[in-house]
Amino acid sequence: MQTPESTPSTAPAKWADYLAQARAAVGEESSLEVRGTLTKLTGLVLEASGIRVPVGSQCVVTMKAREPVLAEVVGFSGDRAYLMPAGDVHGLSSGAGVAAAAAFVPVPRLGEKTVPADAASAGMLRLPLGDGLLGRVVDSQGFPMDRMGPLADVSARVLDRKPINAMDRAPVREALDTGVRSINALLTVGRGQRLGLFAGSGVGKSVLLGMMARYTQADVIVVGLIGERGREVKEFIEDILGVDGRQRSVVVAAPADAPPLLRMQGASYATAIAEYFRDQGKHVLLLMDSLTRYAMAQREIALAIGEPPATKGYPPSCFAKLPQLVERSGNGLNGVGSITAFYTVLSEGDDQQDPIADAARAILDGHIVLSRSLAESGHYPAIDVEQSASRVMHNVVDRGHFEQARRFRSLYSKYQKGRDLVQIGAYAPGSDPVLDEAIALQPGMIQFLQQDMLEAAPMEQALAQLALSTSVEALP
C-alpha cells in the first residue's frame, strides 16, 4: 500500500527539490580544484590546456622536485590559456600542473579574526594594502625586501578598480610646493597634477625625483622603481629619503632583472597603494621611475603572445595601457585626498618624438624636459625651461606670479636665440634693447635656475628670487 508521501505524483517533485538543493550546495560550498596541464613553453609564454580562468587571474605551475612558478593569464585561444610567468621557468616541462592561485592572506595577529577570501575572485591578484606599508620596501608581489619582518596592519585587496567619474573629481586649483626653485617659480605644480620628466639616460631624472621626494609637501610618498637599476633602490632609500622621509614613504621595487609581468605589476601596485591612502583623505606624492620601462614590459608580453608591432616595435596595447595607469592618479572623489604624480619618461637617444614620450606627453598634465647639453655643462637640475610646460599653472598661481614667469621665459629665450652672435662678437650693443636687457640679466637668471640637490627652495623664496633675477634695478 502506498502512502500519500510516496505516490508517483509527488516523487518527481521531491527529486527535483533534492537536486536543486544539491546544485546549490555544490555551487556555494564546493572546494573542487580545477587543474590544467602545461603543454607548451615558447620564449616568455606558457600555454596550458584544461583550465578556464579569466584574463588577469593568477595561476600556479607545479612540478615535482622544483619550486612552483606563479603566472598570470594574459590571453587565450579556444581552450588554450596563455600565461606569463612571474619567476624562473627553468626546469619546467610538458605535463606540469596548472591551477588557480590562492588569494593573498595576511599574517593574522592575536585576537583578530581571519576573513576568508571571496570565492568569486579567488584566482584574481590580491596584494596587501594598509597603513602597515608605511616605512617599508616591498616587491611587486607584496613581499618585504627590507628584512624587517612580515607586514602588519594590512589586508588583501584586489588591485583592479573602477575608474573615477571625471565629473566627480575636483579640478586642480591649489599650488604644491616641490622645493625645487625653477619648478616652483616657472613650472608651478598643482596638487593632483600628473607630470612627466622627459630625458635621456644619465641626465639627472632620478636625482630630481629625489629632491622632490625630500622637499615636497605631502602626507604620504609612494615610490615605484620600475625596471631601473637595482643599485638605486637602497641608495634612494638611504641617501635621498633618509630616516624622516622613509617613515612617510612606501617603496615598491621591480628592478630591471625582474620578469616583465612583475615590472608591470609593480607599477599597478604602487598606484594602488597611492589610491588607498588617497581614499583616506591624504595628499599623496607618487614618484614612478619609469613609465617607459612599464611600456617596454607590456611590449615584451604583447609581442610574446603574438600581437603585431605598430610603431617602433610597440604594439597597440602599449598605448592603451598608458592612460589606464596614468588616469588612476589625480584628485579623489569630491576633492577628498589627492595623488600628485611624477612619471619619468626615457627618451631614447634624447629624441622627444619617441613614440612612448609622445604618447605620455599627450596624456599628462605637463612635461619637464631635461637637457643633456645643460647637464654636460654642470647645470643642475638640467631643466630646459623653453621646452617644459605646466598645463595647470595658470589655474594655481596669481596674475603677478604668472606675468613674472612669462617675463623670465621671454628674456631667457631671447638670449638663447642671440647667444651665438654674442659669443662670436658679431652683436653690436644697442641694436636690440630686449636682447641687451637679456644679456645683462643672464648671469642672475642662470644662477636662479641652478640648485644643489641638498638645498630646499620653498615657494615664497623662489618667487622672491624670481622677481630679483628679472629686475634691472637689482643689477650692480
CSV table of C-alpha atoms in Angstrom, one decimal:
chain,number,residue,atom,x,y,z
A,1,MET,CA,0.0,0.0,0.0
A,2,GLN,CA,1.4,3.4,-1.0
A,3,THR,CA,1.4,6.3,1.4
A,4,PRO,CA,0.5,9.8,0.3
A,5,GLU,CA,4.1,10.9,0.6
A,6,SER,CA,5.4,8.3,-1.8
A,7,THR,CA,2.7,8.4,-4.5
A,8,PRO,CA,4.1,8.6,-8.1
A,9,SER,CA,2.7,12.1,-8.5
A,10,THR,CA,4.8,13.5,-5.6
A,11,ALA,CA,8.1,11.6,-6.3
A,12,PRO,CA,9.3,13.8,-9.2
A,13,ALA,CA,8.7,17.0,-7.2
A,14,LYS,CA,10.7,15.6,-4.3
A,15,TRP,CA,13.6,14.6,-6.6
A,16,ALA,CA,13.6,18.0,-8.3
A,17,ASP,CA,13.7,19.7,-4.9
A,18,TYR,CA,16.5,17.4,-3.8
A,19,LEU,CA,18.6,18.1,-7.0
A,20,ALA,CA,18.1,21.9,-6.6
A,21,GLN,CA,19.4,21.7,-3.1
A,22,ALA,CA,22.4,19.6,-4.2
A,23,ARG,CA,23.2,22.0,-7.0
A,24,ALA,CA,23.0,25.0,-4.6
A,25,ALA,CA,25.3,23.2,-2.2
A,26,VAL,CA,27.9,22.3,-4.9
A,27,GLY,CA,27.8,25.9,-6.3
A,28,GLU,CA,28.3,27.6,-3.0
A,29,GLU,CA,30.5,25.3,-0.9
A,30,SER,CA,32.4,23.1,-3.3
A,31,SER,CA,36.2,23.1,-2.8
A,32,LEU,CA,36.9,21.2,-6.0
A,33,GLU,CA,40.0,22.5,-7.7
A,34,VAL,CA,40.1,22.8,-11.5
A,35,ARG,CA,43.5,21.9,-12.8
A,36,GLY,CA,45.1,22.2,-16.2
A,37,THR,CA,48.2,20.9,-17.9
A,38,LEU,CA,51.2,22.8,-19.3
A,39,THR,CA,51.5,21.9,-23.0
A,40,LYS,CA,53.9,24.5,-24.5
A,41,LEU,CA,56.6,27.0,-23.5
A,42,THR,CA,57.9,29.4,-26.1
A,43,GLY,CA,60.1,32.2,-25.0
A,44,LEU,CA,58.3,34.0,-22.2
A,45,VAL,CA,54.9,32.5,-22.7
A,46,LEU,CA,53.4,29.4,-21.1
A,47,GLU,CA,50.5,27.6,-22.8
A,48,ALA,CA,48.1,25.5,-20.7
A,49,SER,CA,45.1,23.4,-21.6
A,50,GLY,CA,42.2,22.1,-19.4
A,51,ILE,CA,41.9,25.3,-17.2
A,52,ARG,CA,39.4,28.0,-17.8
A,53,VAL,CA,40.1,31.1,-15.7
A,54,PRO,CA,39.5,34.8,-16.7
A,55,VAL,CA,42.3,37.0,-18.0
A,56,GLY,CA,44.2,38.6,-15.2
A,57,SER,CA,43.9,35.6,-12.9
A,58,GLN,CA,46.9,34.2,-11.0
A,59,CYS,CA,47.9,30.6,-11.5
A,60,VAL,CA,50.5,28.3,-10.0
A,61,VAL,CA,52.5,25.9,-12.2
A,62,THR,CA,53.7,22.9,-10.2
A,63,MET,CA,56.1,20.1,-10.9
A,64,LYS,CA,57.9,17.6,-8.7
A,65,ALA,CA,61.4,18.4,-7.4
A,66,ARG,CA,61.1,22.1,-8.1
A,67,GLU,CA,59.6,25.2,-6.6
A,68,PRO,CA,56.1,26.2,-8.0
A,69,VAL,CA,56.0,29.1,-10.5
A,70,LEU,CA,53.4,31.9,-10.3
A,71,ALA,CA,52.0,33.0,-13.6
A,72,GLU,CA,49.2,35.3,-14.8
A,73,VAL,CA,46.7,34.6,-17.6
A,74,VAL,CA,47.3,37.2,-20.3
A,75,GLY,CA,45.2,35.7,-23.1
A,76,PHE,CA,43.5,32.6,-24.5
A,77,SER,CA,42.7,30.9,-27.8
A,78,GLY,CA,39.9,28.4,-27.7
A,79,ASP,CA,40.6,26.0,-24.8
A,80,ARG,CA,44.2,27.1,-24.5
A,81,ALA,CA,45.3,29.7,-21.9
A,82,TYR,CA,48.4,31.9,-22.3
A,83,LEU,CA,50.3,32.6,-19.1
A,84,MET,CA,53.2,35.0,-18.4
A,85,PRO,CA,55.5,33.7,-15.6
A,86,ALA,CA,56.5,35.8,-12.6
A,87,GLY,CA,59.5,33.7,-11.9
A,88,ASP,CA,62.2,31.4,-13.4
A,89,VAL,CA,60.8,28.7,-15.7
A,90,HIS,CA,64.0,26.7,-15.7
A,91,GLY,CA,63.1,23.0,-15.1
A,92,LEU,CA,59.5,23.1,-16.3
A,93,SER,CA,58.4,20.5,-18.8
A,94,SER,CA,55.3,19.4,-20.6
A,95,GLY,CA,52.7,17.9,-18.3
A,96,ALA,CA,53.2,20.2,-15.4
A,97,GLY,CA,50.1,21.0,-13.4
A,98,VAL,CA,48.4,24.4,-13.6
A,99,ALA,CA,45.9,25.6,-11.1
A,100,ALA,CA,44.3,28.9,-9.9
A,101,ALA,CA,46.4,30.5,-7.2
A,102,ALA,CA,45.1,31.1,-3.7
A,103,ALA,CA,44.5,34.7,-2.6
A,104,PHE,CA,47.0,36.6,-0.5
A,105,VAL,CA,46.2,36.1,3.2
A,106,PRO,CA,48.0,38.5,5.6
A,107,VAL,CA,49.7,37.2,8.8
A,108,PRO,CA,47.0,37.2,11.5
A,109,ARG,CA,47.6,38.9,14.8
A,110,LEU,CA,46.5,37.7,18.2
A,111,GLY,CA,42.8,38.5,18.9
A,112,GLU,CA,42.0,39.1,15.2
A,113,LYS,CA,39.7,37.0,13.1
A,114,THR,CA,40.9,36.0,9.6
A,115,VAL,CA,38.4,36.9,6.9
A,116,PRO,CA,38.2,34.3,4.2
A,117,ALA,CA,38.9,35.3,0.7
A,118,ASP,CA,36.0,35.9,-1.7
A,119,ALA,CA,35.4,32.7,-3.7
A,120,ALA,CA,34.4,34.6,-6.7
A,121,SER,CA,37.8,36.3,-7.0
A,122,ALA,CA,40.0,33.5,-5.6
A,123,GLY,CA,42.2,33.5,-8.7
A,124,MET,CA,42.4,37.3,-9.1
A,125,LEU,CA,45.5,39.1,-7.9
A,126,ARG,CA,45.2,40.3,-4.3
A,127,LEU,CA,48.1,42.2,-2.7
A,128,PRO,CA,48.5,43.7,0.8
A,129,LEU,CA,47.3,47.3,1.3
A,130,GLY,CA,47.1,49.2,4.5
A,131,ASP,CA,48.9,51.6,6.9
A,132,GLY,CA,51.4,48.9,7.7
A,133,LEU,CA,53.1,49.6,4.4
A,134,LEU,CA,54.5,53.0,5.6
A,135,GLY,CA,58.2,52.8,6.1
A,136,ARG,CA,58.5,49.5,4.2
A,137,VAL,CA,60.1,48.4,1.0
A,138,VAL,CA,58.2,45.7,-0.9
A,139,ASP,CA,58.4,43.9,-4.2
A,140,SER,CA,55.8,43.7,-6.9
A,141,GLN,CA,54.1,40.7,-5.1
A,142,GLY,CA,53.9,42.5,-1.7
A,143,PHE,CA,56.7,40.6,-0.1
A,144,PRO,CA,59.0,42.7,2.2
A,145,MET,CA,62.5,43.4,0.9
A,146,ASP,CA,63.8,45.3,3.9
A,147,ARG,CA,64.3,42.3,6.2
A,148,MET,CA,62.0,44.0,8.8
A,149,GLY,CA,59.7,41.1,9.3
A,150,PRO,CA,56.3,40.3,7.8
A,151,LEU,CA,53.8,43.1,7.1
A,152,ALA,CA,51.3,44.0,9.8
A,153,ASP,CA,48.1,46.1,9.7
A,154,VAL,CA,47.4,45.2,6.0
A,155,SER,CA,44.6,43.5,4.2
A,156,ALA,CA,44.4,41.6,0.9
A,157,ARG,CA,42.6,43.6,-1.8
A,158,VAL,CA,42.1,43.2,-5.5
A,159,LEU,CA,44.1,45.7,-7.4
A,160,ASP,CA,41.6,46.3,-10.2
A,161,ARG,CA,39.4,49.3,-9.5
A,162,LYS,CA,36.7,51.0,-11.4
A,163,PRO,CA,37.8,54.4,-12.8
A,164,ILE,CA,36.6,57.5,-11.1
A,165,ASN,CA,33.9,59.5,-13.0
A,166,ALA,CA,35.6,62.6,-14.4
A,167,MET,CA,32.7,64.8,-13.1
A,168,ASP,CA,33.3,63.6,-9.5
A,169,ARG,CA,36.9,64.8,-9.5
A,170,ALA,CA,37.8,68.2,-8.1
A,171,PRO,CA,39.7,70.4,-10.6
A,172,VAL,CA,43.4,71.3,-9.8
A,173,ARG,CA,43.2,74.6,-8.0
A,174,GLU,CA,45.9,74.5,-5.3
A,175,ALA,CA,49.6,75.0,-5.8
A,176,LEU,CA,52.0,72.4,-4.5
A,177,ASP,CA,55.5,73.3,-3.1
A,178,THR,CA,58.0,70.9,-4.5
A,179,GLY,CA,61.1,72.6,-3.0
A,180,VAL,CA,62.7,73.0,-6.5
A,181,ARG,CA,63.2,76.6,-7.3
A,182,SER,CA,62.8,76.5,-11.1
A,183,ILE,CA,59.7,74.3,-10.9
A,184,ASN,CA,58.0,76.3,-8.1
A,185,ALA,CA,58.5,79.6,-10.0
A,186,LEU,CA,58.3,78.7,-13.7
A,187,LEU,CA,56.5,75.4,-13.9
A,188,THR,CA,54.3,75.6,-10.8
A,189,VAL,CA,52.7,72.2,-10.0
A,190,GLY,CA,49.1,71.9,-8.8
A,191,ARG,CA,48.0,69.4,-6.1
A,192,GLY,CA,46.6,66.4,-8.0
A,193,GLN,CA,48.5,67.2,-11.2
A,194,ARG,CA,50.3,64.5,-13.3
A,195,LEU,CA,53.6,65.5,-14.9
A,196,GLY,CA,56.3,63.7,-16.8
A,197,LEU,CA,60.1,64.1,-16.5
A,198,PHE,CA,61.5,63.6,-20.0
A,199,ALA,CA,65.2,62.9,-20.6
A,200,GLY,CA,67.7,60.5,-22.0
A,201,SER,CA,69.7,58.2,-19.7
A,202,GLY,CA,72.1,59.8,-17.2
A,203,VAL,CA,70.8,63.3,-17.3
A,204,GLY,CA,69.6,63.5,-13.7
A,205,LYS,CA,66.0,62.3,-13.6
A,206,SER,CA,66.5,60.2,-10.5
A,207,VAL,CA,68.3,63.0,-8.6
A,208,LEU,CA,65.5,65.4,-9.4
A,209,LEU,CA,62.9,62.9,-8.3
A,210,GLY,CA,64.9,62.5,-5.1
A,211,MET,CA,64.8,66.3,-4.5
A,212,MET,CA,61.0,66.4,-4.9
A,213,ALA,CA,60.6,63.3,-2.6
A,214,ARG,CA,62.6,65.1,0.1
A,215,TYR,CA,61.1,68.6,-0.1
A,216,THR,CA,57.5,68.2,-1.5
A,217,GLN,CA,54.7,68.9,1.0
A,218,ALA,CA,52.8,65.6,1.1
A,219,ASP,CA,51.3,63.3,3.7
A,220,VAL,CA,52.5,60.1,2.1
A,221,ILE,CA,55.1,59.4,-0.6
A,222,VAL,CA,54.8,56.3,-2.8
A,223,VAL,CA,57.9,55.5,-4.9
A,224,GLY,CA,57.8,53.0,-7.7
A,225,LEU,CA,61.2,51.9,-9.0
A,226,ILE,CA,60.1,50.1,-12.1
A,227,GLY,CA,62.7,48.5,-14.4
A,228,GLU,CA,65.6,50.6,-13.2
A,229,ARG,CA,68.9,49.6,-11.8
A,230,GLY,CA,68.8,47.5,-8.6
A,231,ARG,CA,71.6,49.6,-7.2
A,232,GLU,CA,69.3,52.6,-7.0
A,233,VAL,CA,66.8,51.0,-4.6
A,234,LYS,CA,69.0,51.1,-1.5
A,235,GLU,CA,70.7,54.4,-2.5
A,236,PHE,CA,67.3,56.1,-3.0
A,237,ILE,CA,66.1,55.0,0.5
A,238,GLU,CA,69.2,55.8,2.5
A,239,ASP,CA,70.7,58.8,0.6
A,240,ILE,CA,67.6,60.5,-0.6
A,241,LEU,CA,64.6,59.7,1.6
A,242,GLY,CA,66.6,59.4,4.8
A,243,VAL,CA,65.1,58.4,8.2
A,244,ASP,CA,62.5,61.1,8.3
A,245,GLY,CA,61.3,60.7,4.7
A,246,ARG,CA,61.2,56.9,5.0
A,247,GLN,CA,58.6,57.0,7.8
A,248,ARG,CA,56.0,58.5,5.5
A,249,SER,CA,57.0,56.6,2.4
A,250,VAL,CA,56.3,53.3,0.7
A,251,VAL,CA,58.8,51.9,-1.9
A,252,VAL,CA,57.8,49.3,-4.5
A,253,ALA,CA,60.8,47.9,-6.3
A,254,ALA,CA,60.8,45.9,-9.5
A,255,PRO,CA,64.3,46.1,-10.8
A,256,ALA,CA,65.4,45.6,-14.4
A,257,ASP,CA,66.2,41.9,-14.0
A,258,ALA,CA,62.6,41.2,-12.9
A,259,PRO,CA,60.3,39.4,-15.4
A,260,PRO,CA,58.1,41.8,-17.5
A,261,LEU,CA,55.0,40.7,-15.7
A,262,LEU,CA,56.4,41.8,-12.3
A,263,ARG,CA,57.5,45.1,-13.8
A,264,MET,CA,54.0,45.9,-14.9
A,265,GLN,CA,52.5,44.6,-11.7
A,266,GLY,CA,54.9,46.8,-9.7
A,267,ALA,CA,53.6,49.9,-11.4
A,268,SER,CA,50.0,48.9,-10.8
A,269,TYR,CA,50.8,48.0,-7.2
A,270,ALA,CA,52.4,51.4,-6.5
A,271,THR,CA,49.4,53.2,-8.0
A,272,ALA,CA,47.0,51.0,-5.9
A,273,ILE,CA,48.9,51.9,-2.7
A,274,ALA,CA,48.7,55.6,-3.6
A,275,GLU,CA,44.9,55.2,-4.2
A,276,TYR,CA,44.5,53.5,-0.8
A,277,PHE,CA,46.0,56.5,1.0
A,278,ARG,CA,44.1,59.0,-1.2
A,279,ASP,CA,40.9,57.3,-0.3
A,280,GLN,CA,41.7,58.1,3.4
A,281,GLY,CA,41.8,61.8,2.5
A,282,LYS,CA,45.6,62.1,2.5
A,283,HIS,CA,47.7,64.0,0.0
A,284,VAL,CA,49.9,61.5,-1.8
A,285,LEU,CA,53.0,62.1,-3.9
A,286,LEU,CA,53.5,59.3,-6.4
A,287,LEU,CA,57.0,59.1,-8.0
A,288,MET,CA,57.4,56.4,-10.7
A,289,ASP,CA,60.7,55.7,-12.4
A,290,SER,CA,60.0,54.9,-15.1
A,291,LEU,CA,56.9,54.9,-17.3
A,292,THR,CA,59.0,53.9,-20.3
A,293,ARG,CA,60.1,50.6,-18.6
A,294,TYR,CA,56.4,49.9,-17.9
A,295,ALA,CA,55.6,50.3,-21.6
A,296,MET,CA,58.6,48.1,-22.5
A,297,ALA,CA,57.4,45.4,-20.2
A,298,GLN,CA,54.0,45.5,-21.9
A,299,ARG,CA,55.7,45.3,-25.2
A,300,GLU,CA,57.6,42.2,-24.3
A,301,ILE,CA,54.3,40.5,-23.1
A,302,ALA,CA,52.3,41.6,-26.1
A,303,LEU,CA,54.9,40.5,-28.7
A,304,ALA,CA,55.4,37.2,-26.9
A,305,ILE,CA,51.7,36.3,-27.3
A,306,GLY,CA,51.6,37.2,-30.9
A,307,GLU,CA,50.3,40.8,-31.0
A,308,PRO,CA,51.7,42.6,-34.1
A,309,PRO,CA,54.0,45.6,-33.6
A,310,ALA,CA,52.8,49.1,-34.7
A,311,THR,CA,55.3,51.9,-34.0
A,312,LYS,CA,59.0,51.2,-33.4
A,313,GLY,CA,58.1,47.7,-32.2
A,314,TYR,CA,55.4,48.9,-29.8
A,315,PRO,CA,52.1,47.0,-30.2
A,316,PRO,CA,48.8,48.9,-29.9
A,317,SER,CA,48.2,47.6,-26.4
A,318,CYS,CA,51.1,49.6,-25.0
A,319,PHE,CA,49.5,52.8,-25.9
A,320,ALA,CA,46.2,51.6,-24.5
A,321,LYS,CA,47.8,50.6,-21.1
A,322,LEU,CA,49.5,54.0,-20.5
A,323,PRO,CA,46.3,56.1,-20.0
A,324,GLN,CA,44.8,53.3,-17.9
A,325,LEU,CA,47.6,53.6,-15.5
A,326,VAL,CA,48.1,57.4,-15.5
A,327,GLU,CA,44.4,58.2,-15.2
A,328,ARG,CA,44.2,56.4,-11.8
A,329,SER,CA,46.1,59.3,-10.2
A,330,GLY,CA,44.8,62.8,-9.6
A,331,ASN,CA,42.3,64.2,-7.2
A,332,GLY,CA,39.9,61.9,-5.4
A,333,LEU,CA,36.2,61.9,-5.2
A,334,ASN,CA,34.7,65.3,-4.5
A,335,GLY,CA,38.1,66.7,-3.7
A,336,VAL,CA,38.8,64.4,-0.8
A,337,GLY,CA,42.5,63.3,-1.0
A,338,SER,CA,44.8,63.7,-4.0
A,339,ILE,CA,47.6,62.0,-5.9
A,340,THR,CA,50.2,64.3,-7.4
A,341,ALA,CA,52.2,62.1,-9.7
A,342,PHE,CA,55.6,62.4,-11.4
A,343,TYR,CA,56.5,59.9,-14.1
A,344,THR,CA,59.9,59.7,-15.6
A,345,VAL,CA,60.0,59.1,-19.4
A,346,LEU,CA,63.1,57.8,-21.0
A,347,SER,CA,63.7,59.5,-24.4
A,348,GLU,CA,65.8,57.1,-26.4
A,349,GLY,CA,68.7,59.0,-28.0
A,350,ASP,CA,67.3,62.2,-26.5
A,351,ASP,CA,64.5,62.0,-29.1
A,352,GLN,CA,61.5,63.9,-27.8
A,353,GLN,CA,59.4,62.3,-30.7
A,354,ASP,CA,60.0,58.8,-29.3
A,355,PRO,CA,56.5,57.1,-29.5
A,356,ILE,CA,56.3,56.5,-25.8
A,357,ALA,CA,57.4,60.0,-25.0
A,358,ASP,CA,55.0,61.5,-27.5
A,359,ALA,CA,52.1,59.4,-26.1
A,360,ALA,CA,52.9,60.3,-22.5
A,361,ARG,CA,53.1,64.0,-23.3
A,362,ALA,CA,49.6,63.8,-24.7
A,363,ILE,CA,48.0,62.2,-21.6
A,364,LEU,CA,49.9,64.0,-18.9
A,365,ASP,CA,49.2,67.5,-17.4
A,366,GLY,CA,52.6,68.8,-18.1
A,367,HIS,CA,56.2,67.9,-19.0
A,368,ILE,CA,59.6,68.8,-17.6
A,369,VAL,CA,62.3,68.2,-20.2
A,370,LEU,CA,65.9,67.7,-19.0
A,371,SER,CA,68.7,68.8,-21.4
A,372,ARG,CA,71.8,66.7,-21.9
A,373,SER,CA,73.8,69.8,-23.0
A,374,LEU,CA,72.9,71.6,-19.8
A,375,ALA,CA,73.9,68.5,-17.7
A,376,GLU,CA,77.2,68.3,-19.6
A,377,SER,CA,78.0,71.9,-18.7
A,378,GLY,CA,77.4,71.2,-15.0
A,379,HIS,CA,74.0,73.0,-14.9
A,380,TYR,CA,71.8,71.1,-12.4
A,381,PRO,CA,68.9,70.5,-12.3
A,382,ALA,CA,69.2,70.4,-16.1
A,383,ILE,CA,65.7,71.6,-16.8
A,384,ASP,CA,65.1,73.1,-20.3
A,385,VAL,CA,62.8,75.9,-19.5
A,386,GLU,CA,61.9,76.6,-23.1
A,387,GLN,CA,60.7,73.0,-23.8
A,388,SER,CA,59.0,72.5,-20.5
A,389,ALA,CA,55.4,73.4,-19.6
A,390,SER,CA,52.9,73.0,-16.8
A,391,ARG,CA,49.3,72.9,-18.2
A,392,VAL,CA,47.6,73.9,-14.9
A,393,MET,CA,50.0,76.7,-13.8
A,394,HIS,CA,47.5,79.4,-14.9
A,395,ASN,CA,44.9,77.9,-12.5
A,396,VAL,CA,47.1,77.7,-9.4
A,397,VAL,CA,49.1,81.0,-9.4
A,398,ASP,CA,48.0,84.6,-9.2
A,399,ARG,CA,48.4,87.1,-12.1
A,400,GLY,CA,51.6,88.7,-10.8
A,401,HIS,CA,53.4,85.4,-10.5
A,402,PHE,CA,52.3,84.3,-13.9
A,403,GLU,CA,53.5,87.5,-15.5
A,404,GLN,CA,56.9,87.3,-13.8
A,405,ALA,CA,57.3,83.7,-15.1
A,406,ARG,CA,56.3,84.8,-18.6
A,407,ARG,CA,58.9,87.7,-18.5
A,408,PHE,CA,61.6,85.3,-17.3
A,409,ARG,CA,60.9,82.8,-20.1
A,410,SER,CA,60.8,85.6,-22.7
A,411,LEU,CA,64.2,87.0,-21.7
A,412,TYR,CA,65.8,83.6,-21.3
A,413,SER,CA,64.5,82.6,-24.8
A,414,LYS,CA,65.7,85.9,-26.3
A,415,TYR,CA,69.2,85.3,-25.0
A,416,GLN,CA,69.3,81.7,-26.3
A,417,LYS,CA,68.4,82.8,-29.8
A,418,GLY,CA,71.1,85.5,-29.9
A,419,ARG,CA,73.8,83.7,-27.9
A,420,ASP,CA,75.8,82.6,-30.9
A,421,LEU,CA,76.1,86.2,-32.2
A,422,VAL,CA,77.1,87.5,-28.7
A,423,GLN,CA,79.7,84.8,-28.2
A,424,ILE,CA,81.5,85.4,-31.6
A,425,GLY,CA,81.3,89.2,-31.1
A,426,ALA,CA,79.0,89.8,-34.0
A,427,TYR,CA,76.3,91.6,-32.0
A,428,ALA,CA,76.6,95.4,-31.5
A,429,PRO,CA,75.2,96.5,-28.2
A,430,GLY,CA,72.1,98.8,-28.7
A,431,SER,CA,70.9,97.0,-31.8
A,432,ASP,CA,68.1,95.3,-29.8
A,433,PRO,CA,67.1,96.7,-26.4
A,434,VAL,CA,65.4,93.5,-25.3
A,435,LEU,CA,68.5,91.4,-26.1
A,436,ASP,CA,70.6,94.0,-24.3
A,437,GLU,CA,68.4,93.5,-21.2
A,438,ALA,CA,68.6,89.7,-21.5
A,439,ILE,CA,72.4,89.8,-21.8
A,440,ALA,CA,72.6,92.0,-18.6
A,441,LEU,CA,70.3,89.7,-16.7
A,442,GLN,CA,71.6,86.4,-17.9
A,443,PRO,CA,74.1,85.6,-15.1
A,444,GLY,CA,71.4,86.1,-12.5
A,445,MET,CA,68.9,84.0,-14.4
A,446,ILE,CA,71.4,81.1,-14.8
A,447,GLN,CA,72.1,81.3,-11.0
A,448,PHE,CA,68.4,81.2,-10.3
A,449,LEU,CA,67.9,78.0,-12.4
A,450,GLN,CA,70.7,76.1,-10.7
A,451,GLN,CA,70.2,74.5,-7.3
A,452,ASP,CA,72.1,72.0,-5.2
A,453,MET,CA,70.4,68.7,-4.5
A,454,LEU,CA,70.7,69.3,-0.7
A,455,GLU,CA,69.2,72.8,-0.9
A,456,ALA,CA,65.5,73.4,-0.5
A,457,ALA,CA,63.8,76.4,-2.1
A,458,PRO,CA,60.3,77.0,-0.6
A,459,MET,CA,57.7,78.7,-2.8
A,460,GLU,CA,58.0,82.1,-1.1
A,461,GLN,CA,61.7,82.1,-1.5
A,462,ALA,CA,61.5,81.0,-5.1
A,463,LEU,CA,59.1,83.8,-6.0
A,464,ALA,CA,61.3,86.4,-4.3
A,465,GLN,CA,64.4,85.2,-6.2
A,466,LEU,CA,62.4,85.1,-9.5
A,467,ALA,CA,61.5,88.8,-9.1
A,468,LEU,CA,65.1,89.6,-8.3
A,469,SER,CA,66.5,87.7,-11.3
A,470,THR,CA,64.4,89.7,-13.8
A,471,SER,CA,64.8,93.1,-12.1
A,472,VAL,CA,67.1,95.6,-13.9
A,473,GLU,CA,67.3,97.7,-10.7
A,474,ALA,CA,69.0,94.8,-8.9
A,475,LEU,CA,71.9,94.8,-11.4
A,476,PRO,CA,75.3,96.0,-10.0
